[in-house]
Amino acid sequence: MTEMHHFINGALTKGTSGRFSNVYNPATGEVQGKLPLATSEELDQAVQIAKAAQPAWAATNPQKRARVMMKFVDLMHRDMDKIAEALSREHGKTIPDAKGDVIRGLECVEFCIGAPHLLKGEYTDSAGPGIDLYSMRQPLGVCGGITPFNFPAMMPLWMFAPAIVCGNAFVLKPSERDPSATIMLAALLEEAGLPKGLLQVVNGDKVAVDALLDHPDVASIGFVGSTPIAEYIYQRAAAAGKRVQCFGGAKNHMIIMPDADLDQAADALIGAGFGAAGERCMAISVAVPVGEETADKLIEKLIPRIEALKVGPYTAGDDVDFGPVVSADAKKRILDLVETGVAQGAELVVDGRNFSLQGYEDGFFVGPHLFDRVTTDMDIYTQEIFGPVLSTVRAATYEEALKIAMDNEYGNGTAIYTRDGDTARDYVARVNVGMVGVNVPIPVPLAYHTFGGWKKSAFGDLNQHGPDSIKFYTRTKTVTARWPSGIKEGGEFNFKSMD
Ligand code: NAD
């Protein structure tokens, strides 16, 4: 078993706390690494190094900063296989899915190459007599981020790439379950030309997170993870006077209208519900067929597709649809919720409870499950399961289906399957969810748009990636300059407005 490291000041750094957490291979259940959990002093040292490195980086011209991102993209392509393997080994997802995780992050880095254009600011010539008015975007200083286990490449990249290209330093606390891919990316960014100390990766638990939230030299906090922790982090960091954006959990509904292509909808549900073992914040976890006939036909089409899913370790190659869940605790929680669903009266039409994989009995595999006739008061509906469990809530009408999605406390993603443009337009206009798919099951926007949910799926004002990320990681300074007449005309004592 190897002892793992922090990445501080450009080097792999041994932890000093004497506290460790286990990093597992979810496919085998074996502990493969001991991860040091930082003390608040170690976190403080990382922040101090970042703080010292940041002013020179902020003074580096934006084009040069963007060139580091260009080179970073090349290096990520070069090392794609290595990063994906490390990611799958700790997370459990299949290799093609791990590459998707890296590539969706890489696309955000590509967007960041264009940051100089977005950092140009605004200018009004002759806003008044002899007066020019201009606004510029300046970096915040040292920014902090805390990321979840389910996208160990994409989520950190969505945070540190825009922060750094804007001239900030970044201190990242990645998930303690699968930090290796994150650390590999940090080392690659330095190889791409980022000066030392500007990206610090500090492993840890609540101790390191709280130290980051309270640190007076940390200007902003980005968080992605579960909703209870998102709320806690939002409140604590905001109380400490920081700029904060926190993205939380989800319960994403797909509405299936009677006129939808049901084969297409069923295929989409399989990928969106069971891909990455359901451990995606944009997974579809609730299917809402409209009308009994639609529901019966949909269930009929889903059952054989779900029963044919291949569950296995990432080492089995492309022939696997999804891998294990991340931990023994996650597996137990999912299976307990399935039992609750049965006890509360939902119909378990595909039962994955006895799933076992020969040779991998200690792995954290969970078979696929399909529930029918779920109602909105059941625990399997109200809780985010984050596992390979798809629930079907039958709706009698379109309005009822819309109301189900709207009454849910989460609002990350949703989709509607229909051939009718009028219904689709109505759904898009009225639903209170941040990202909507029309005949697209996982509507994750591309990197030049922004990503973010509504309701209990997000706290804070700005979204991730796209133009919002440049706004989040900079603050505006507005200058009113008057040269030189007027000054010699004497002082002005009234508060001026432009008549
Ligand atoms: P999590 O909330 O358990 O952990 C996220 C991060 O917070 C980790 O770095 C963890 O170490 C830290 N953390 C955990 N407990 C803490 C505490 N008490 N105090 C301080 N820090 C703490 O989430 P997870 O299990 O790693 O990730 C899965 C969750 O993330 C799901 O709810 C999923 O929907 C959500 N998620 C949301 C988005 C989004 O964009 N909305 C994207 C990906 C994942």
Coordinates of C-alpha atoms and ligand atoms in Angstrom, one line a residue:
M1 CA 0.0 0.0 0.0
T2 CA 1.5 3.3 -1.0
E3 CA 1.5 6.5 1.1
M4 CA 0.0 9.3 -1.0
H5 CA 1.0 13.0 -1.0
H6 CA -0.2 16.6 -1.2
F7 CA 1.0 18.7 -4.2
I8 CA 2.5 21.8 -2.7
N9 CA 4.8 24.4 -4.2
G10 CA 5.2 22.2 -7.3
A11 CA 6.2 19.0 -5.5
L12 CA 4.7 15.9 -4.1
T13 CA 4.8 16.6 -0.4
K14 CA 4.5 14.2 2.5
G15 CA 1.7 14.9 5.0
T16 CA 2.7 15.7 8.6
S17 CA -0.6 15.2 10.5
G18 CA -0.2 11.5 11.1
R19 CA -3.8 11.1 10.1
F20 CA -4.7 9.2 7.0
S21 CA -7.8 7.9 5.1
N22 CA -7.9 4.8 3.0
V23 CA -8.2 5.1 -0.8
Y24 CA -9.8 1.9 -2.2
N25 CA -10.0 0.2 -5.5
P26 CA -13.8 -0.1 -5.6
A27 CA -13.6 -3.0 -8.1
T28 CA -11.7 -5.3 -5.6
G29 CA -12.5 -3.6 -2.3
E30 CA -8.7 -3.4 -1.6
V31 CA -7.1 -0.5 0.1
Q32 CA -4.5 0.8 -2.4
G33 CA -3.3 4.0 -0.8
K34 CA -3.1 5.9 2.5
L35 CA -4.0 9.5 1.9
P36 CA -2.6 12.1 4.4
L37 CA -5.3 14.4 5.9
A38 CA -3.9 17.9 6.3
T39 CA -3.9 19.9 9.5
S40 CA -5.0 23.5 9.5
E41 CA -1.3 24.5 9.7
E42 CA -0.5 22.6 6.5
L43 CA -3.4 24.2 4.9
D44 CA -2.2 27.6 6.0
Q45 CA 1.3 27.0 4.7
A46 CA -0.2 26.1 1.3
V47 CA -2.2 29.3 1.3
Q48 CA 0.8 31.4 2.2
I49 CA 2.9 29.9 -0.6
A50 CA 0.0 30.6 -3.0
K51 CA -0.4 34.1 -1.7
A52 CA 3.3 34.9 -2.3
A53 CA 3.2 33.5 -5.9
Q54 CA 0.0 35.2 -7.0
P55 CA 1.0 38.9 -7.6
A56 CA 3.7 38.0 -10.2
W57 CA 1.2 35.7 -12.0
A58 CA -1.5 38.4 -12.0
A59 CA 1.1 40.8 -13.5
T60 CA 1.9 38.3 -16.3
N61 CA 0.0 39.3 -19.4
P62 CA -3.2 37.4 -20.1
Q63 CA -2.0 36.0 -23.4
K64 CA 1.0 34.3 -21.7
R65 CA -1.3 32.9 -19.0
A66 CA -3.5 31.6 -21.8
R67 CA -0.5 29.9 -23.5
V68 CA 0.1 27.9 -20.4
M69 CA -3.5 26.6 -20.8
M70 CA -2.8 25.8 -24.5
K71 CA 0.2 23.7 -23.5
F72 CA -1.8 22.1 -20.7
V73 CA -4.4 20.8 -23.2
D74 CA -1.6 19.1 -25.2
L75 CA -0.2 17.5 -22.1
M76 CA -3.6 16.2 -21.1
H77 CA -4.0 14.6 -24.5
R78 CA -0.5 13.1 -24.2
D79 CA -1.3 11.6 -20.7
M80 CA -5.0 10.8 -21.3
D81 CA -4.6 7.0 -20.9
K82 CA -2.5 7.3 -17.7
I83 CA -4.9 9.8 -16.1
A84 CA -8.0 7.8 -17.1
E85 CA -6.5 4.6 -15.6
A86 CA -5.6 6.3 -12.3
L87 CA -9.1 7.8 -12.2
S88 CA -10.9 4.4 -12.9
R89 CA -8.7 2.6 -10.4
E90 CA -9.9 4.9 -7.5
H91 CA -13.4 5.8 -8.7
G92 CA -14.5 2.6 -10.4
K93 CA -15.9 4.1 -13.6
T94 CA -15.1 2.5 -17.0
I95 CA -12.1 3.8 -18.9
P96 CA -14.2 5.4 -21.7
D97 CA -16.2 7.2 -19.0
A98 CA -13.1 8.2 -17.2
K99 CA -11.8 9.7 -20.5
G100 CA -15.1 11.6 -20.7
D101 CA -14.5 13.0 -17.2
V102 CA -11.1 14.3 -18.3
I103 CA -12.3 15.6 -21.7
R104 CA -15.2 17.5 -20.3
G105 CA -12.6 19.2 -18.0
L106 CA -10.2 19.7 -20.9
E107 CA -12.9 21.5 -22.8
C108 CA -13.1 24.0 -20.0
V109 CA -9.4 24.5 -20.3
E110 CA -9.8 25.1 -24.1
F111 CA -12.4 27.8 -23.2
C112 CA -9.9 29.4 -20.8
I113 CA -7.5 29.8 -23.7
G114 CA -9.9 32.6 -24.8
A115 CA -9.9 34.3 -21.5
P116 CA -7.9 37.4 -22.6
H117 CA -10.9 38.3 -24.8
L118 CA -13.3 38.1 -21.8
L119 CA -10.9 40.0 -19.5
K120 CA -10.8 43.0 -21.7
G121 CA -13.2 45.0 -19.6
E122 CA -15.4 47.9 -20.8
Y123 CA -14.6 51.5 -21.9
T124 CA -16.6 54.6 -22.4
D125 CA -14.8 57.4 -24.2
S126 CA -15.9 60.9 -23.2
A127 CA -18.4 59.8 -20.6
G128 CA -18.5 63.5 -19.6
P129 CA -16.5 66.5 -20.5
G130 CA -12.9 65.3 -20.6
I131 CA -13.9 62.2 -18.7
D132 CA -13.3 58.6 -19.7
L133 CA -14.8 55.7 -17.8
Y134 CA -13.4 52.2 -17.8
S135 CA -13.9 48.9 -16.0
M136 CA -11.3 46.2 -15.7
R137 CA -11.5 42.7 -14.3
Q138 CA -8.8 41.9 -11.7
P139 CA -8.1 38.6 -10.1
L140 CA -9.3 38.0 -6.5
G141 CA -6.0 36.7 -5.1
V142 CA -6.0 33.2 -3.6
C143 CA -9.1 31.2 -4.4
G144 CA -10.2 27.9 -2.8
G145 CA -12.1 24.9 -4.1
I146 CA -13.5 21.7 -2.6
T147 CA -14.5 18.9 -5.0
P148 CA -16.5 15.7 -5.0
F149 CA -15.5 12.1 -5.8
N150 CA -17.7 11.6 -8.8
F151 CA -15.7 13.7 -11.3
P152 CA -12.2 13.9 -10.0
A153 CA -10.8 15.4 -13.2
M154 CA -13.7 17.5 -14.5
M155 CA -14.7 19.3 -11.3
P156 CA -11.2 20.4 -10.3
L157 CA -10.5 21.6 -13.9
W158 CA -13.8 23.6 -14.0
M159 CA -12.5 25.4 -10.9
F160 CA -8.8 25.9 -11.1
A161 CA -8.5 26.5 -14.9
P162 CA -10.6 29.7 -15.0
A163 CA -9.3 30.9 -11.6
I164 CA -5.7 30.5 -12.7
V165 CA -6.1 31.9 -16.2
C166 CA -7.7 35.0 -14.6
G167 CA -4.5 35.6 -12.6
N168 CA -5.4 33.9 -9.3
A169 CA -3.7 31.3 -7.2
F170 CA -5.8 28.3 -6.3
V171 CA -5.8 26.0 -3.3
L172 CA -7.8 22.8 -3.9
K173 CA -9.1 20.2 -1.5
P174 CA -10.1 17.3 -3.7
S175 CA -12.2 14.3 -2.7
E176 CA -10.4 12.1 -0.2
R177 CA -11.7 9.0 -2.1
D178 CA -10.0 9.5 -5.5
P179 CA -7.4 12.3 -5.5
S180 CA -4.8 10.8 -7.8
A181 CA -6.1 12.1 -11.2
T182 CA -6.4 15.5 -9.6
I183 CA -2.8 15.5 -8.5
M184 CA -1.6 14.3 -11.9
L185 CA -3.4 17.2 -13.5
A186 CA -1.8 19.7 -11.1
A187 CA 1.6 18.3 -12.0
L188 CA 0.8 18.6 -15.7
L189 CA -0.2 22.2 -15.4
E190 CA 3.1 23.0 -13.8
E191 CA 4.8 21.1 -16.6
A192 CA 2.9 23.3 -19.0
G193 CA 4.6 26.3 -17.5
L194 CA 2.6 27.4 -14.5
P195 CA 5.0 28.8 -11.9
K196 CA 5.2 26.9 -8.7
G197 CA 2.9 27.5 -5.8
L198 CA 0.0 28.8 -7.9
L199 CA -1.9 25.5 -7.8
Q200 CA -1.8 23.8 -4.4
V201 CA -3.5 20.5 -3.8
V202 CA -4.1 19.8 -0.1
N203 CA -5.7 16.5 0.8
G204 CA -7.9 16.3 3.8
D205 CA -11.3 16.1 5.5
K206 CA -13.4 18.6 7.5
V207 CA -10.3 19.9 9.3
A208 CA -8.7 21.1 6.0
V209 CA -12.0 22.3 4.6
D210 CA -12.9 24.4 7.6
A211 CA -9.4 25.9 7.6
L212 CA -9.9 26.9 4.0
L213 CA -13.3 28.4 4.7
D214 CA -12.1 30.5 7.6
H215 CA -8.7 31.5 6.2
P216 CA -8.5 35.3 5.9
D217 CA -6.2 35.2 2.9
V218 CA -8.6 33.1 0.8
A219 CA -10.9 35.3 -1.3
S220 CA -13.4 32.8 -2.7
I221 CA -14.7 29.3 -2.3
G222 CA -16.0 27.0 -5.0
F223 CA -17.7 23.8 -3.8
V224 CA -19.3 20.8 -5.6
G225 CA -20.8 18.0 -3.6
S226 CA -23.9 17.0 -1.7
T227 CA -26.5 19.5 -0.7
P228 CA -26.2 19.4 3.1
I229 CA -22.4 20.1 2.8
A230 CA -23.0 22.7 0.1
E231 CA -25.4 24.6 2.4
Y232 CA -22.9 24.4 5.3
I233 CA -20.0 25.6 3.2
Y234 CA -22.0 28.4 1.6
Q235 CA -23.0 29.7 5.0
R236 CA -19.7 29.4 6.7
A237 CA -17.6 30.9 3.8
A238 CA -20.1 33.7 3.2
A239 CA -20.0 34.5 6.9
A240 CA -16.2 34.8 6.6
G241 CA -16.8 37.4 3.8
K242 CA -15.8 35.3 0.8
R243 CA -17.3 35.1 -2.6
V244 CA -18.9 31.7 -2.7
Q245 CA -20.5 29.3 -5.2
C246 CA -21.7 25.9 -4.1
F247 CA -23.3 23.2 -6.3
G248 CA -25.2 20.4 -4.5
G249 CA -27.1 17.3 -5.1
A250 CA -29.8 16.4 -7.7
K251 CA -32.9 14.4 -8.5
N252 CA -33.3 14.7 -12.3
H253 CA -36.6 13.9 -13.9
M254 CA -37.2 12.8 -17.5
I255 CA -40.8 13.4 -18.8
I256 CA -41.8 11.0 -21.4
M257 CA -44.8 12.2 -23.4
P258 CA -47.2 9.7 -25.2
D259 CA -46.0 10.9 -28.6
A260 CA -42.3 10.3 -27.8
D261 CA -40.2 7.7 -29.6
L262 CA -40.2 5.2 -26.8
D263 CA -37.3 3.2 -28.0
Q264 CA -35.2 6.4 -28.1
A265 CA -36.5 7.4 -24.7
A266 CA -35.7 3.9 -23.2
D267 CA -32.2 3.9 -24.7
A268 CA -31.6 7.4 -23.3
L269 CA -32.9 6.4 -19.8
I270 CA -30.5 3.5 -19.7
G271 CA -27.4 5.6 -20.4
A272 CA -28.6 8.5 -18.2
G273 CA -29.8 6.4 -15.4
F274 CA -27.1 3.8 -15.1
G275 CA -24.0 5.3 -16.7
A276 CA -21.2 5.7 -14.1
A277 CA -23.4 3.5 -11.8
G278 CA -25.8 6.5 -11.4
E279 CA -23.1 8.5 -9.6
R280 CA -23.6 11.6 -11.7
C281 CA -25.2 14.8 -10.6
M282 CA -26.9 14.9 -14.0
A283 CA -28.0 11.3 -14.0
I284 CA -31.7 10.8 -14.7
S285 CA -33.0 9.1 -11.5
V286 CA -36.7 9.6 -12.1
A287 CA -38.7 8.7 -15.3
V288 CA -42.1 10.3 -15.5
P289 CA -44.1 8.7 -18.3
V290 CA -47.4 10.5 -19.0
G291 CA -50.4 8.3 -19.3
E292 CA -50.8 4.6 -18.2
E293 CA -50.2 3.3 -21.7
T294 CA -47.0 5.2 -22.1
A295 CA -45.8 4.0 -18.7
D296 CA -46.7 0.3 -19.5
K297 CA -44.9 0.4 -22.8
L298 CA -41.9 2.2 -21.4
I299 CA -41.5 -0.3 -18.5
E300 CA -41.8 -3.1 -21.1
K301 CA -38.9 -1.6 -23.1
L302 CA -36.8 -0.8 -20.1
I303 CA -36.8 -4.2 -18.5
P304 CA -34.8 -6.2 -21.1
R305 CA -32.4 -3.3 -21.6
I306 CA -31.7 -3.1 -17.9
E307 CA -31.4 -6.9 -17.5
A308 CA -28.8 -6.9 -20.4
L309 CA -26.6 -4.3 -18.7
K310 CA -23.0 -5.5 -18.1
V311 CA -21.6 -4.5 -14.7
G312 CA -17.9 -5.1 -14.1
P313 CA -14.4 -3.7 -13.3
Y314 CA -12.8 -1.1 -15.6
T315 CA -10.1 -3.6 -16.4
A316 CA -12.6 -5.6 -18.4
G317 CA -12.3 -3.0 -21.2
D318 CA -15.0 -1.4 -23.3
D319 CA -17.4 -4.3 -22.8
V320 CA -18.7 -3.0 -19.4
D321 CA -21.6 -0.6 -19.1
F322 CA -20.8 0.5 -15.6
G323 CA -18.5 -0.3 -12.7
P324 CA -18.8 -0.5 -8.9
V325 CA -20.0 2.4 -6.7
V326 CA -17.3 4.3 -4.9
S327 CA -17.3 2.7 -1.4
A328 CA -18.7 0.0 0.8
D329 CA -20.7 2.7 2.6
A330 CA -22.2 4.0 -0.7
K331 CA -23.2 0.4 -1.6
K332 CA -24.9 -0.2 1.8
R333 CA -26.7 3.1 1.6
I334 CA -28.1 2.3 -1.9
L335 CA -29.2 -1.2 -1.0
D336 CA -30.8 0.1 2.2
L337 CA -32.8 2.6 0.2
V338 CA -33.9 -0.1 -2.2
E339 CA -35.2 -2.1 0.8
T340 CA -37.0 1.0 2.0
G341 CA -38.6 1.4 -1.5
V342 CA -39.9 -2.1 -1.4
A343 CA -41.2 -1.7 2.2
Q344 CA -42.9 1.6 1.3
G345 CA -44.8 -0.1 -1.6
A346 CA -42.9 0.7 -4.8
E347 CA -42.8 -2.2 -7.4
L348 CA -39.3 -3.4 -7.9
V349 CA -39.5 -4.7 -11.5
V350 CA -35.8 -5.2 -12.0
D351 CA -34.2 -6.5 -8.8
G352 CA -30.4 -6.1 -8.6
R353 CA -30.1 -6.9 -4.9
N354 CA -28.4 -10.2 -5.3
F355 CA -25.9 -9.1 -7.9
S356 CA -22.5 -10.6 -7.4
L357 CA -19.5 -10.8 -9.7
Q358 CA -17.3 -13.9 -9.6
G359 CA -13.8 -13.0 -8.6
Y360 CA -14.9 -9.6 -7.4
E361 CA -17.0 -10.5 -4.4
D362 CA -15.3 -7.9 -2.2
G363 CA -15.8 -5.1 -4.8
F364 CA -18.5 -2.4 -4.3
F365 CA -20.7 -3.6 -7.2
V366 CA -24.4 -2.9 -7.1
G367 CA -26.7 -4.4 -9.7
P368 CA -29.2 -2.3 -11.7
H369 CA -32.6 -1.7 -10.3
L370 CA -35.9 -0.4 -11.7
F371 CA -38.8 0.7 -9.6
D372 CA -42.3 1.3 -11.0
R373 CA -45.2 3.1 -9.3
V374 CA -43.0 5.2 -7.1
T375 CA -44.8 8.0 -5.3
T376 CA -43.4 11.4 -4.3
D377 CA -43.6 10.7 -0.6
M378 CA -41.3 7.6 -0.7
D379 CA -37.7 7.8 0.5
I380 CA -36.4 6.5 -2.8
Y381 CA -38.0 9.6 -4.4
T382 CA -37.2 12.3 -1.8
Q383 CA -33.5 11.2 -1.3
E384 CA -30.7 11.4 -3.9
I385 CA -29.8 7.7 -4.2
F386 CA -26.6 8.2 -6.3
G387 CA -26.6 4.6 -7.5
P388 CA -27.9 2.4 -10.3
V389 CA -31.5 2.7 -9.3
L390 CA -34.1 4.2 -11.7
S391 CA -37.5 5.2 -10.3
T392 CA -40.7 5.5 -12.3
V393 CA -43.3 8.0 -11.1
R394 CA -46.4 7.7 -13.3
A395 CA -48.3 11.0 -14.2
A396 CA -51.8 11.2 -15.7
T397 CA -51.2 14.4 -17.6
Y398 CA -48.5 16.7 -18.8
E399 CA -49.4 19.3 -16.2
E400 CA -49.1 16.7 -13.5
A401 CA -45.6 15.6 -14.8
L402 CA -44.5 19.2 -14.9
K403 CA -45.7 19.8 -11.3
I404 CA -43.8 16.7 -10.1
A405 CA -40.5 18.0 -11.5
M406 CA -41.3 21.5 -10.2
D407 CA -42.2 20.5 -6.7
N408 CA -39.0 18.6 -6.2
E409 CA -36.5 20.4 -4.0
Y410 CA -33.7 19.9 -6.4
G411 CA -33.3 21.6 -9.8
N412 CA -30.1 20.5 -11.5
G413 CA -31.2 18.9 -14.7
T414 CA -34.3 17.6 -16.5
A415 CA -35.3 16.3 -19.9
I416 CA -38.5 16.0 -21.9
Y417 CA -39.0 13.4 -24.6
T418 CA -41.6 14.4 -27.2
R419 CA -42.2 14.9 -30.9
D420 CA -44.3 18.0 -30.1
G421 CA -42.5 21.3 -30.3
D422 CA -45.3 23.1 -28.5
T423 CA -45.1 20.9 -25.4
A424 CA -41.3 21.0 -25.5
R425 CA -41.3 24.8 -25.6
D426 CA -43.8 25.0 -22.8
Y427 CA -41.7 22.7 -20.6
V428 CA -38.5 24.7 -21.3
A429 CA -40.2 27.9 -20.5
R430 CA -42.0 26.9 -17.2
V431 CA -39.8 24.2 -15.5
N432 CA -37.8 25.6 -12.5
V433 CA -34.6 23.6 -13.3
G434 CA -31.3 25.0 -14.4
M435 CA -30.4 22.7 -17.3
V436 CA -33.1 21.3 -19.6
G437 CA -32.8 18.7 -22.4
V438 CA -35.2 18.3 -25.2
N439 CA -34.9 14.8 -26.4
V440 CA -31.4 14.9 -24.8
P441 CA -31.1 13.0 -21.6
I442 CA -28.1 14.5 -19.9
P443 CA -28.1 18.2 -20.9
V444 CA -24.7 19.1 -19.6
P445 CA -23.9 22.4 -21.4
L446 CA -20.6 22.7 -23.3
A447 CA -17.8 24.7 -21.7
Y448 CA -18.6 28.0 -23.4
H449 CA -22.0 28.1 -21.8
T450 CA -22.5 27.9 -18.1
F451 CA -23.3 24.9 -15.9
G452 CA -25.5 25.2 -12.8
G453 CA -28.8 24.1 -11.2
W454 CA -31.6 25.9 -9.4
K455 CA -33.3 25.4 -6.0
K456 CA -31.3 23.1 -3.6
S457 CA -28.9 22.1 -6.3
A458 CA -26.9 25.4 -6.2
F459 CA -26.2 28.2 -3.8
G460 CA -24.6 31.5 -4.9
D461 CA -25.0 33.8 -7.9
L462 CA -22.9 32.6 -10.7
N463 CA -22.6 29.3 -12.5
Q464 CA -19.5 27.1 -13.3
H465 CA -17.5 27.5 -16.5
G466 CA -18.4 29.7 -19.5
P467 CA -18.5 33.4 -19.1
D468 CA -19.8 33.2 -15.5
S469 CA -16.5 31.5 -14.4
I470 CA -14.5 34.5 -15.6
K471 CA -16.9 36.8 -13.7
F472 CA -16.7 34.6 -10.6
Y473 CA -12.9 34.6 -10.5
T474 CA -12.4 38.3 -11.1
R475 CA -13.7 41.5 -9.6
T476 CA -14.5 44.7 -11.4
K477 CA -12.7 47.9 -10.8
T478 CA -14.2 50.9 -12.5
V479 CA -12.1 54.0 -13.1
T480 CA -13.3 57.5 -13.9
A481 CA -10.5 59.5 -15.3
R482 CA -10.5 63.2 -16.2
W483 CA -7.6 64.8 -18.1
P484 CA -6.7 67.5 -17.6
S485 CA -9.2 70.3 -18.0
G486 CA -11.7 70.8 -15.2
I487 CA -9.0 70.1 -12.6
K488 CA -7.6 73.5 -13.3
E489 CA -11.1 75.0 -13.1
G490 CA -11.3 74.4 -9.3
G491 CA -13.0 71.9 -7.0
E492 CA -16.5 70.4 -7.5
F493 CA -18.6 70.1 -4.4
N494 CA -21.8 68.6 -5.7
F495 CA -22.3 64.9 -6.4
K496 CA -22.1 64.9 -10.2
S497 CA -24.7 63.3 -12.5
M498 CA -24.7 63.3 -16.3
D499 CA -27.5 65.6 -17.4
Ligands
NAD1 P1 -19.7 15.2 -0.4 O1 -20.6 16.3 -0.1 O2 -19.7 14.0 0.6 O3 -18.2 15.7 -0.5 C1 -17.8 16.7 -1.3 C2 -16.5 17.4 -0.7 O4 -16.8 17.9 0.6 C3 -15.4 16.4 -0.5 O5 -14.2 17.0 -0.8 C4 -15.4 16.1 1.0 O6 -14.2 15.8 1.6 C5 -16.0 17.4 1.6 N1 -16.8 17.2 2.8 C6 -17.6 16.1 3.1 N2 -18.1 16.3 4.3 C7 -17.7 17.4 4.8 C8 -17.9 18.1 6.0 N3 -18.8 17.7 7.0 N4 -17.3 19.3 6.2 C9 -16.5 19.8 5.2 N5 -16.2 19.2 4.1 C10 -16.8 18.0 3.8 O7 -20.1 14.7 -1.9 P2 -19.5 13.5 -2.7 O8 -20.1 12.2 -2.1 O9 -18.0 13.5 -2.8 O10 -20.1 13.7 -4.1 C11 -21.4 13.4 -4.5 C12 -22.4 14.5 -4.4 O11 -21.9 15.6 -5.2 C13 -23.7 14.2 -4.9 O12 -24.7 14.8 -4.1 C14 -23.8 14.9 -6.3 O13 -25.1 15.2 -6.8 C15 -23.0 16.1 -6.0 N6 -22.5 16.7 -7.3 C16 -23.1 17.8 -7.7 C17 -22.6 18.4 -8.9 C18 -23.2 19.7 -9.4 O14 -22.7 20.3 -10.3 N7 -24.4 20.1 -8.8 C19 -21.6 17.8 -9.6 C20 -21.0 16.7 -9.1 C21 -21.5 16.1 -7.9

